Short mmCIF file of C-alpha atoms and ligand atoms in Angstrom, two decimals:
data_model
loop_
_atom_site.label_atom_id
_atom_site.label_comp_id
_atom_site.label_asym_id
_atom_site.label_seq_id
_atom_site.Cartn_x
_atom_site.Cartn_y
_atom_site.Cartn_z
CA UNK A 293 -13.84 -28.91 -7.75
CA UNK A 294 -14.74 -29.03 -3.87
CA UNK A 295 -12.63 -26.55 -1.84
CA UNK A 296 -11.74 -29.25 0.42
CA UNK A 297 -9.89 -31.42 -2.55
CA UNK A 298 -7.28 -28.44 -3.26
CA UNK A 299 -4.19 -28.61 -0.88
CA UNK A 300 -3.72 -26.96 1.76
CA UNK A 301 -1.81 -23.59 1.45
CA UNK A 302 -0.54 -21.05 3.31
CA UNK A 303 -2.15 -18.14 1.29
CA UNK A 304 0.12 -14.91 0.94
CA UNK A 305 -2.70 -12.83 2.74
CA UNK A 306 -6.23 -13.29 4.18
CA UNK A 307 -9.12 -11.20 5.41
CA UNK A 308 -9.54 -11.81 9.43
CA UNK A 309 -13.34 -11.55 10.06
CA UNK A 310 -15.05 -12.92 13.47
CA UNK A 311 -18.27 -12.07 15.03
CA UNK A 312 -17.52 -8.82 15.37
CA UNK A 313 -17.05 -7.59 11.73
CA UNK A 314 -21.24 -9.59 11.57
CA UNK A 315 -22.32 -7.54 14.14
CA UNK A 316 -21.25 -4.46 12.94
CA UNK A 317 -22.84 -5.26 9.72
CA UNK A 318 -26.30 -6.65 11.25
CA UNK A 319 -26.15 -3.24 13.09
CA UNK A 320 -26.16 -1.41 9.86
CA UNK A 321 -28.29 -3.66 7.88
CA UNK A 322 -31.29 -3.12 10.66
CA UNK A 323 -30.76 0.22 10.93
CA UNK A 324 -31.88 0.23 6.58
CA UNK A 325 -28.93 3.15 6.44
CA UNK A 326 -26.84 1.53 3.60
CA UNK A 327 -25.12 5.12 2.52
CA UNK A 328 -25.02 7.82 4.45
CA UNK A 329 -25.13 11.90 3.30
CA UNK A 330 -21.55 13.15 3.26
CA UNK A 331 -21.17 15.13 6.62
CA UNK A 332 -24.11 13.11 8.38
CA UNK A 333 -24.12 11.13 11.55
CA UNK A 334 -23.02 7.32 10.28
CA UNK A 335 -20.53 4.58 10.32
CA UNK A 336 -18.85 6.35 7.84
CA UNK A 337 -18.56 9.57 10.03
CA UNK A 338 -17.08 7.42 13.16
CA UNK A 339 -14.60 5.33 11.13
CA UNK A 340 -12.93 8.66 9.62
CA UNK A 341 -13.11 10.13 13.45
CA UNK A 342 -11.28 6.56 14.61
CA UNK A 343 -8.68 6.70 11.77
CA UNK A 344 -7.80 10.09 11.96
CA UNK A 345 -6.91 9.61 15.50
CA UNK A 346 -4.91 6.52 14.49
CA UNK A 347 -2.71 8.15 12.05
CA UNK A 348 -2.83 11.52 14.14
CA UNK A 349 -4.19 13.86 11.57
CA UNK A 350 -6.57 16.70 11.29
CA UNK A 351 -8.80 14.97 8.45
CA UNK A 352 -9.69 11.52 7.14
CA UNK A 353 -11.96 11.00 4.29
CA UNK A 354 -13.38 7.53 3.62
CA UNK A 355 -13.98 6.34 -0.09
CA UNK A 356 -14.09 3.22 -1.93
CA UNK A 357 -11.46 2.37 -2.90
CA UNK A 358 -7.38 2.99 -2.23
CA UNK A 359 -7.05 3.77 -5.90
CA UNK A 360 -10.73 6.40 -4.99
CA UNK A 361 -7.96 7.97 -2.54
CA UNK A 362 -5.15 8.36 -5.40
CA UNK A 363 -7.26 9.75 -7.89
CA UNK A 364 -9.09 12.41 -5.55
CA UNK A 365 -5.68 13.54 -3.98
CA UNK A 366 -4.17 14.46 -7.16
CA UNK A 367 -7.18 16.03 -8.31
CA UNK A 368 -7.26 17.68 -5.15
CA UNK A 369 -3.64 18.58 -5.85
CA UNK A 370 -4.78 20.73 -8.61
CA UNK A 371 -3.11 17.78 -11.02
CA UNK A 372 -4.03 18.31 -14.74
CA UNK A 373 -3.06 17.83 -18.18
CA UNK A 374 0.13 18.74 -19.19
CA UNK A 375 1.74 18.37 -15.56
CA UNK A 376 4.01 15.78 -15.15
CA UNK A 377 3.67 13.67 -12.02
CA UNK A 378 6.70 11.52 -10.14
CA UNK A 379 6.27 8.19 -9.27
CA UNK A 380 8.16 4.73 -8.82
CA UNK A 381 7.62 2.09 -11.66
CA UNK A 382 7.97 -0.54 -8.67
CA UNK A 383 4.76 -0.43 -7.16
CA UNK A 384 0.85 -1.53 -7.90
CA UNK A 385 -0.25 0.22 -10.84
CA UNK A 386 -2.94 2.20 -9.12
CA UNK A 387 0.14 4.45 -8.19
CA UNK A 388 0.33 5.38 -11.68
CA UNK A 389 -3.26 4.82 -13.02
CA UNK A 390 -4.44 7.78 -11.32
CA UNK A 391 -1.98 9.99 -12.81
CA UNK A 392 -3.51 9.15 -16.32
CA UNK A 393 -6.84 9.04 -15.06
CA UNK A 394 -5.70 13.30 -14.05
CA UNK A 395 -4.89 13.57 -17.77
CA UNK A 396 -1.33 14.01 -16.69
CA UNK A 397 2.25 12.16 -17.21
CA UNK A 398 3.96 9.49 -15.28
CA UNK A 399 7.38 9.74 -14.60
CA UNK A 400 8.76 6.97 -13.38
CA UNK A 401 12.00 7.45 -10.99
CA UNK A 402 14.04 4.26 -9.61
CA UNK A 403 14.04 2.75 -6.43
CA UNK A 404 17.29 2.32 -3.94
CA UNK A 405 17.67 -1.91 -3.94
CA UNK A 406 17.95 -1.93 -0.43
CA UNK A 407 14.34 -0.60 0.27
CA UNK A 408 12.90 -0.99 -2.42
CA UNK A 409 11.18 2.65 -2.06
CA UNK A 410 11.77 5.69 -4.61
CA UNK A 411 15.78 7.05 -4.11
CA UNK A 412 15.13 10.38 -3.61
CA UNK A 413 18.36 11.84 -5.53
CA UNK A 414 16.70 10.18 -8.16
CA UNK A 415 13.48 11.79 -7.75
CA UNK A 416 15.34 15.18 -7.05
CA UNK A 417 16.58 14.71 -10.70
CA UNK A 418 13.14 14.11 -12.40
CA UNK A 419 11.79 17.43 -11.47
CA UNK A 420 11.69 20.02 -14.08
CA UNK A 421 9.39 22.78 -14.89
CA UNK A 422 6.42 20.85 -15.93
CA UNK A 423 6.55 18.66 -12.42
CA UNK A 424 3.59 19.17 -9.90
CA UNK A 425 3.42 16.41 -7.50
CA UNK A 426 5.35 13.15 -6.15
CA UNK A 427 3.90 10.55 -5.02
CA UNK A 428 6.02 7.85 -2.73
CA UNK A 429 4.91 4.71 -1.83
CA UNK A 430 5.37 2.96 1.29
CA UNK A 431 6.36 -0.46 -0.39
CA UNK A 432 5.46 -3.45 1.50
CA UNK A 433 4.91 -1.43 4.63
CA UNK A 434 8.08 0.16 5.32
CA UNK A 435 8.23 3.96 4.65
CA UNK A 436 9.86 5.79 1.89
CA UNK A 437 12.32 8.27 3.33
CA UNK A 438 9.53 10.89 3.83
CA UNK A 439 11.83 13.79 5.32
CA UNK A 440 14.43 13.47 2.35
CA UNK A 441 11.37 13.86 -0.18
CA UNK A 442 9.75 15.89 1.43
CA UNK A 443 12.67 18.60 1.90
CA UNK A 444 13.12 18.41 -2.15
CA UNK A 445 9.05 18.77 -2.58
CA UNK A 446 9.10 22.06 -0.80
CA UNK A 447 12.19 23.38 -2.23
CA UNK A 448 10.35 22.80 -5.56
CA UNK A 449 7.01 23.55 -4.53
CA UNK A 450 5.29 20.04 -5.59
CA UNK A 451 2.06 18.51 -4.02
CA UNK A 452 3.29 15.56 -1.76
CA UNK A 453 0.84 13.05 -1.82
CA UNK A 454 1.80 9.57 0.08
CA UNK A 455 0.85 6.12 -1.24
CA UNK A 456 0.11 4.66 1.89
CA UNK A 457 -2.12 1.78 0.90
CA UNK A 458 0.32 -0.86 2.13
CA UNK A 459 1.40 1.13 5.68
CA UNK A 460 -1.35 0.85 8.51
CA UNK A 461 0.69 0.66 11.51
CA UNK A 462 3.86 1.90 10.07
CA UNK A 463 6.13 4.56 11.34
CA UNK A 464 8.69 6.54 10.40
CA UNK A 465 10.77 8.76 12.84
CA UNK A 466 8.43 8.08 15.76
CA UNK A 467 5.72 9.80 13.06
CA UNK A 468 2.87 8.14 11.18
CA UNK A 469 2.83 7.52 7.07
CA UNK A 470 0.98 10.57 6.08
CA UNK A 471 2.86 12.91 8.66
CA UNK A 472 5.30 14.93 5.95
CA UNK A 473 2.99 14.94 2.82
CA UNK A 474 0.13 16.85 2.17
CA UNK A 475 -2.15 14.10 1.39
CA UNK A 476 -1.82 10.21 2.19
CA UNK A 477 -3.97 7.64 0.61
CA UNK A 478 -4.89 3.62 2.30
CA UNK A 479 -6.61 1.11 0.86
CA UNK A 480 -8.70 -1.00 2.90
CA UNK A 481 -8.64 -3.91 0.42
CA UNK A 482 -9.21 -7.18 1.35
CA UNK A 483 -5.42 -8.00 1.01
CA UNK A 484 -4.44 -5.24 2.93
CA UNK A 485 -3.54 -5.16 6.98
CA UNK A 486 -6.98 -3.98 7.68
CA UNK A 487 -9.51 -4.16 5.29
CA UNK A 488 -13.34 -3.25 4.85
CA UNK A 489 -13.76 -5.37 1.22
CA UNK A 490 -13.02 -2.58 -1.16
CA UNK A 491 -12.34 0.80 0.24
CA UNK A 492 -9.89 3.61 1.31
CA UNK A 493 -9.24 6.42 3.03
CA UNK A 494 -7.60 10.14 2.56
CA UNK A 495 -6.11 11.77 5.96
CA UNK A 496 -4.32 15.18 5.98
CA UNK A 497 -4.20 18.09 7.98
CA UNK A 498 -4.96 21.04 5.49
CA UNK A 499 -8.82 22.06 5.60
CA UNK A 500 -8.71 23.38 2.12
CA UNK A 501 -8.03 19.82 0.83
CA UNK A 502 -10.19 18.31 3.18
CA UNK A 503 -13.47 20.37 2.13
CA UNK A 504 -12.78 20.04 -0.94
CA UNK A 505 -12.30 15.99 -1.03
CA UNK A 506 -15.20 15.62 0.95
CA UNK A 507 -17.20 17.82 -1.94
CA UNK A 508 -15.24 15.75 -4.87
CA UNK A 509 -15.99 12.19 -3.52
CA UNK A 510 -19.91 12.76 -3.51
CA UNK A 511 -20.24 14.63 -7.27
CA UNK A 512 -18.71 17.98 -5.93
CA UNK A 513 -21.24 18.64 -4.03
CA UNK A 514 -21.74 20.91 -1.10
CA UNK A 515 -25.88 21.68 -0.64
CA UNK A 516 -28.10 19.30 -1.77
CA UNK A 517 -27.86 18.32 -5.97
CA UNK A 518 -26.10 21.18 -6.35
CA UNK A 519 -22.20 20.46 -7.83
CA UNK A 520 -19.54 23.37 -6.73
CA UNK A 521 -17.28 21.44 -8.93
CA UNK A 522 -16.31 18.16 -10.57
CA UNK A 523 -16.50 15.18 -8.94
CA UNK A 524 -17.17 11.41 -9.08
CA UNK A 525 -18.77 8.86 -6.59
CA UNK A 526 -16.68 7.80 -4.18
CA UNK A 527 -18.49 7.61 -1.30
CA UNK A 528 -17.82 4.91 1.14
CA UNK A 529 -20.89 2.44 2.10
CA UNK A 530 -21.98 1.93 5.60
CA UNK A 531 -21.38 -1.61 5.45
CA UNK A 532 -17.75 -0.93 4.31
CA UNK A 533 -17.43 1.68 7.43
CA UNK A 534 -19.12 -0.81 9.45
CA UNK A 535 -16.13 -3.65 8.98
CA UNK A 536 -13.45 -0.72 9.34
CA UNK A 537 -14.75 0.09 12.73
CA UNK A 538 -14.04 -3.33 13.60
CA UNK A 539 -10.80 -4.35 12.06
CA UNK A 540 -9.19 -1.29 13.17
CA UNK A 541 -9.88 -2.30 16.84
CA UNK A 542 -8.06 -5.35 15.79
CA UNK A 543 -5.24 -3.23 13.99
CA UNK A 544 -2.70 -3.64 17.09
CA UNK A 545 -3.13 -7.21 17.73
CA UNK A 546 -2.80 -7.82 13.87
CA UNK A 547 0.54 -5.88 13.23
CA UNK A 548 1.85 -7.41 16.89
CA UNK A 549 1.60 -11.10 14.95
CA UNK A 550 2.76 -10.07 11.77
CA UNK A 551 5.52 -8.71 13.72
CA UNK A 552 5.89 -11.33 15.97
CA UNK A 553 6.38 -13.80 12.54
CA UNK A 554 8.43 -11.50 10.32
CA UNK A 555 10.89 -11.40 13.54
CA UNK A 556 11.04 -15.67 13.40
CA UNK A 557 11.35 -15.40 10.00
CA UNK A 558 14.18 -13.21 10.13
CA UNK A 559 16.24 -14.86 13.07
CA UNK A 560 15.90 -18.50 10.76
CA UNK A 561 16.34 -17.14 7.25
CA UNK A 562 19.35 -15.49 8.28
CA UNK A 563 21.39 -18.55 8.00
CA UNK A 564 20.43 -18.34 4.00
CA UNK A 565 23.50 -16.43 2.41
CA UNK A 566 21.48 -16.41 -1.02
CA UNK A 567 18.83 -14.77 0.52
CA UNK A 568 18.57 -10.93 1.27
CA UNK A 569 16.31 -9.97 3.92
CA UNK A 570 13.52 -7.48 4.54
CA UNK A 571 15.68 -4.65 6.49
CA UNK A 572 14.07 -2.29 9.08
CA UNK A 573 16.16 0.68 9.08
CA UNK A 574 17.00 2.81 11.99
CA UNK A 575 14.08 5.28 12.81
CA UNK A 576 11.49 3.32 10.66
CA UNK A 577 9.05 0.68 12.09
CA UNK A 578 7.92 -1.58 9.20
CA UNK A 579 3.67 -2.27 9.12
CA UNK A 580 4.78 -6.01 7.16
CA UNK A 581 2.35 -5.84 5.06
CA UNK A 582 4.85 -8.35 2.94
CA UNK A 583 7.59 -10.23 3.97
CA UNK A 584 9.71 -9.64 0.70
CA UNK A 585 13.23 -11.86 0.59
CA UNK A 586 15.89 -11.21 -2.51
CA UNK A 587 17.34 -13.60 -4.48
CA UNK A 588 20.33 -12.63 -5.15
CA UNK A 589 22.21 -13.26 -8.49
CA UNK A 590 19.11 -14.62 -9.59
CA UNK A 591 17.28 -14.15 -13.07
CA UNK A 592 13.71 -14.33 -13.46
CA UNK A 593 13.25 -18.03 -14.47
CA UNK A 594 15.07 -18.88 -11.27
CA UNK A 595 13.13 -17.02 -8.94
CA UNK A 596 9.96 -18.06 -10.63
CA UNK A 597 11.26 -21.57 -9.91
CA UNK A 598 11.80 -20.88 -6.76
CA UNK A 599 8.52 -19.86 -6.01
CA UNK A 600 6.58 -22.32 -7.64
CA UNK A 601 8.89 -25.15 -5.65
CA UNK A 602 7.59 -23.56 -1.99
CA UNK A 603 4.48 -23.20 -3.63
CA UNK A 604 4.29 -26.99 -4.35
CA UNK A 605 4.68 -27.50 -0.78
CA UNK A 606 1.61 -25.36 0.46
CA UNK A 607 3.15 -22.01 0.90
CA UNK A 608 1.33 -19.39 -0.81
CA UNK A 609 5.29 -17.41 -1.95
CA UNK A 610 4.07 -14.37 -4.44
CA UNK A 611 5.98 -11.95 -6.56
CA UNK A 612 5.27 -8.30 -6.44
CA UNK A 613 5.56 -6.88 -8.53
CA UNK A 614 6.71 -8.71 -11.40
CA UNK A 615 6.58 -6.48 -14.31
CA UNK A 616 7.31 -2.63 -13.16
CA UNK A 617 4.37 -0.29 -14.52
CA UNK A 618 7.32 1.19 -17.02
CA UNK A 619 7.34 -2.18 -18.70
CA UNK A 620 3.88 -2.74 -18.71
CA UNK A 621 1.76 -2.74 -22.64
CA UNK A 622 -0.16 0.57 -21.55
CA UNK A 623 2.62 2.52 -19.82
CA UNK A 624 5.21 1.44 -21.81
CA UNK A 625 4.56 5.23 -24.05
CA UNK A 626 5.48 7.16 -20.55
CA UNK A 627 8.58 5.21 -19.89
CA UNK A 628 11.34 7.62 -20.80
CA UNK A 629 14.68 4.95 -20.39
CA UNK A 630 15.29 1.89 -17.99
CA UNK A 631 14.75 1.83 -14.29
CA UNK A 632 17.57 -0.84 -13.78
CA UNK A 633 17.22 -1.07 -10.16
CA UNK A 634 13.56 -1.49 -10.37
CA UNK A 635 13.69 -3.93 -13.39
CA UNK A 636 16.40 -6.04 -11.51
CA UNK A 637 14.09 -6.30 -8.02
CA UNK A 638 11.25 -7.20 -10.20
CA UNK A 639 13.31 -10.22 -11.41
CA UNK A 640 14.45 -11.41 -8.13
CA UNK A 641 12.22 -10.48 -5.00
CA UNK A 642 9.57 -12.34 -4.06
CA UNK A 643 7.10 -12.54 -0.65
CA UNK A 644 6.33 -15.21 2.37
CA UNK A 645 3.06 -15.18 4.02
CA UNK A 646 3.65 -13.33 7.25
CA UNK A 647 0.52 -12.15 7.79
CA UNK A 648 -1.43 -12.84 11.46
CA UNK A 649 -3.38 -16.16 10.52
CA UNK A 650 -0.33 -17.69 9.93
CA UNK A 651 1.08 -20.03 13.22
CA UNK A 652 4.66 -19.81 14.42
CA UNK A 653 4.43 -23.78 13.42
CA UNK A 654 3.84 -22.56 9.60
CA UNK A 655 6.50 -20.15 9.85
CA UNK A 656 9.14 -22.80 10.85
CA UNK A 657 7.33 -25.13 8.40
CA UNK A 658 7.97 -21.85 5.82
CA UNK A 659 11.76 -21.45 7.09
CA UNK A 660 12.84 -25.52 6.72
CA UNK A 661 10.86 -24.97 2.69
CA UNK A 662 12.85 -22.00 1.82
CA UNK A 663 15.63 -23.54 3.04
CA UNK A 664 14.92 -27.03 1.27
CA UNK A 665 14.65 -25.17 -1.96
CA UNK A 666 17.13 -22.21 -1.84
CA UNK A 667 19.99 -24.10 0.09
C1 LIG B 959 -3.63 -1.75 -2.81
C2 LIG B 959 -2.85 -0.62 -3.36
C3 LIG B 959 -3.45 0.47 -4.02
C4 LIG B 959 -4.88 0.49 -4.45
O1 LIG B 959 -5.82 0.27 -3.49
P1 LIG B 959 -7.25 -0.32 -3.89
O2 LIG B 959 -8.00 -0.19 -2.60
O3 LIG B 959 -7.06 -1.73 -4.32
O4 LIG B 959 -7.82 0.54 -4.96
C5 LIG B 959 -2.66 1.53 -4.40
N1 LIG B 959 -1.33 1.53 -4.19
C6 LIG B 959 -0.72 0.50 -3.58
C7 LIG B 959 0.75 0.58 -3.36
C8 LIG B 959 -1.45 -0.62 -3.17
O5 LIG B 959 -0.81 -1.64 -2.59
#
């Protein structure tokens, strides 16, 4: 089928690229530098300089992929089998994956319904003696309560390592994601508020980690072919760096629009009683990565309904995530009992394109849909 005969919709998220993300790639395509040696003068090498200063850390450490990030932080972490490793259920499943992939256990800890982000009483209760790290996630773009989690974390000496994938441009008490863990992990996919195709990044302020990540992602090695421990490749390409550069110049304008339309959504959709809102707490400035509404006293047939009604009408509505990674075939052995907040979101949230291709006159046309369908 041609692309022009589908209709028109608002997709839930889309890559932004303009002649500048074509220079930046020419640049590196002439200059026949396609990877670059760890350490070495290169796209690569400004990109983790730019996003360090960003997120105001002492480190960043670009590799290819957000899930790249996960894996290498726990590893990092010193996370191996037999340890048993805290996470939401409500989340992507990379969150998770990576535990596995460490040859360690998920445990999967509920969320508070209001934020949809780990409840850290819950997570307080989890840890026992086989526990050695946490990791939070900033769902959706708005921060976990970092300073909570990270007060229990010390008190029971657990690697902190932040799932930031979904937060550029968030903050939380004036402070970037990343500021009270040990680790935090982005993903530059091409879904994400800035995005290089496939890739990620690692930013934290100890050295030890950072040597050592920087080792790990290119085979653990330090002098040439010669592997001070294991590692993988995870290297980030130059192209990959090349885009970054560019989109994160962008970064401000981009999370000013999606700003600028989660705010118009807001102010319209709060006329819809059935609806719950995205909040914005006090002291935490959401990156709105998704615009996620509730439905409240909704089951999952009704929601799904829902969606597929305002998707009918050209507006790309999307549910994540609909099955929590506790309930999914392969994770279903680590899931220790239900996660009935968690279970209950999945059921009833779902997301509205917010993101900064989308016009205030889509956003209305978004606002008079929902409100066609939901009432
Ligand atoms: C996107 C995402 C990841 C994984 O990032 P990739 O770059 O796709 O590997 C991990 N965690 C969360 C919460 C994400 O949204």
């Amino acid at each position: 089928m041609k692309v022009s005969a589908l209709p028109k919709m608002i997709p839930i998220n889309t890559p932004r690229i303009d002649e500048r993300e074509i220079e930046m790639v020419t640049k590196v395509l002439k200059s026949g530098i396609l990877t670059a040696r760890v350490g070495s003068s290169s796209m690569v090498a400004s990109f983790e300089q730019a996003y360090a200063k960003l997120v105001e850390a002492k480190h960043a450490v670009a590799v290819n992929s957000g899930t790249a990030a996960l894996h290498m932080a726990l590893f990092a972490a010193g996370v191996k089998p037999g340890d048993e490793v805290i996470v939401p259920s409500f989340t992507f499943v990379a969150t998770a994956e990576v535990v596995v992939l460490c040859g360690a256990q998920p445990v999967f800890v509920d969320i508070s319904p209001l934020t949809y982000n780990i409840d850290p009483e819950k997570f307080r209760k989890a840890i026992n003696a086989k526990t050695r790290a946490v990791i939070p996630v900033d769902l959706y773009g708005l921060s976990a309560d970092m300073q909570a989690i990270s007060k229990i974390a010390k008190e029971h000496n657990l690697a902190f390592v932040e799932d930031a994938a979904q937060a550029h441009g968030a903050a939380y008490r004036g402070k970037s994601p990343g500021y009270f863990a040990d680790i935090a992990c982005w993903s530059f996919y091409a879904s994400k508020n800035m995005t290089t195709g496939e890739g990620g990044m690692i930013t934290t302020d100890n050295d030890e980690y950072a040597e050592a990540l920087r080792c790990m992602k290119s085979h653990g090695e330090k002098g040439e072919y010669v592997s001070l421990m294991l590692g993988h490749n995870y290297r980030m390409p130059e192209i990959a760096a090349a885009i970054g550069i560019a989109q994160l110049e962008k970064l401000p304008t981009f999370l000013e629009k999606r700003r600028r339309n989660a705010q118009r959504l807001t102010e319209k959709l709060s006329l819809v009683k059935r609806l719950t809102l995205p909040m914005e707490p006090e002291g935490y400035k959401h990156s709105w990565y998704l615009y996620t509404v509730r439905l409240q006293n909704s089951n999952r047939a009704e929601r799904d309904k829902t969606v597929e009604e305002l998707r009918k009408r050209g507006i790309g509505a999307t549910v994540y995530y609909s099955t929590p990674i506790h309930l999914m075939p392969y994770y279903r052995k680590f899931a220790m009992h239900r996660l009935s907040e968690s279970e209950k979101a999945s059921e009833q949230v779902f997301s509205l394109p917010v993101h900064p291709g989308v016009t205030l006159q889509e956003i209305d046309f978004i606002v008079d849909s929902v409100i066609e369908v939901v009432g």
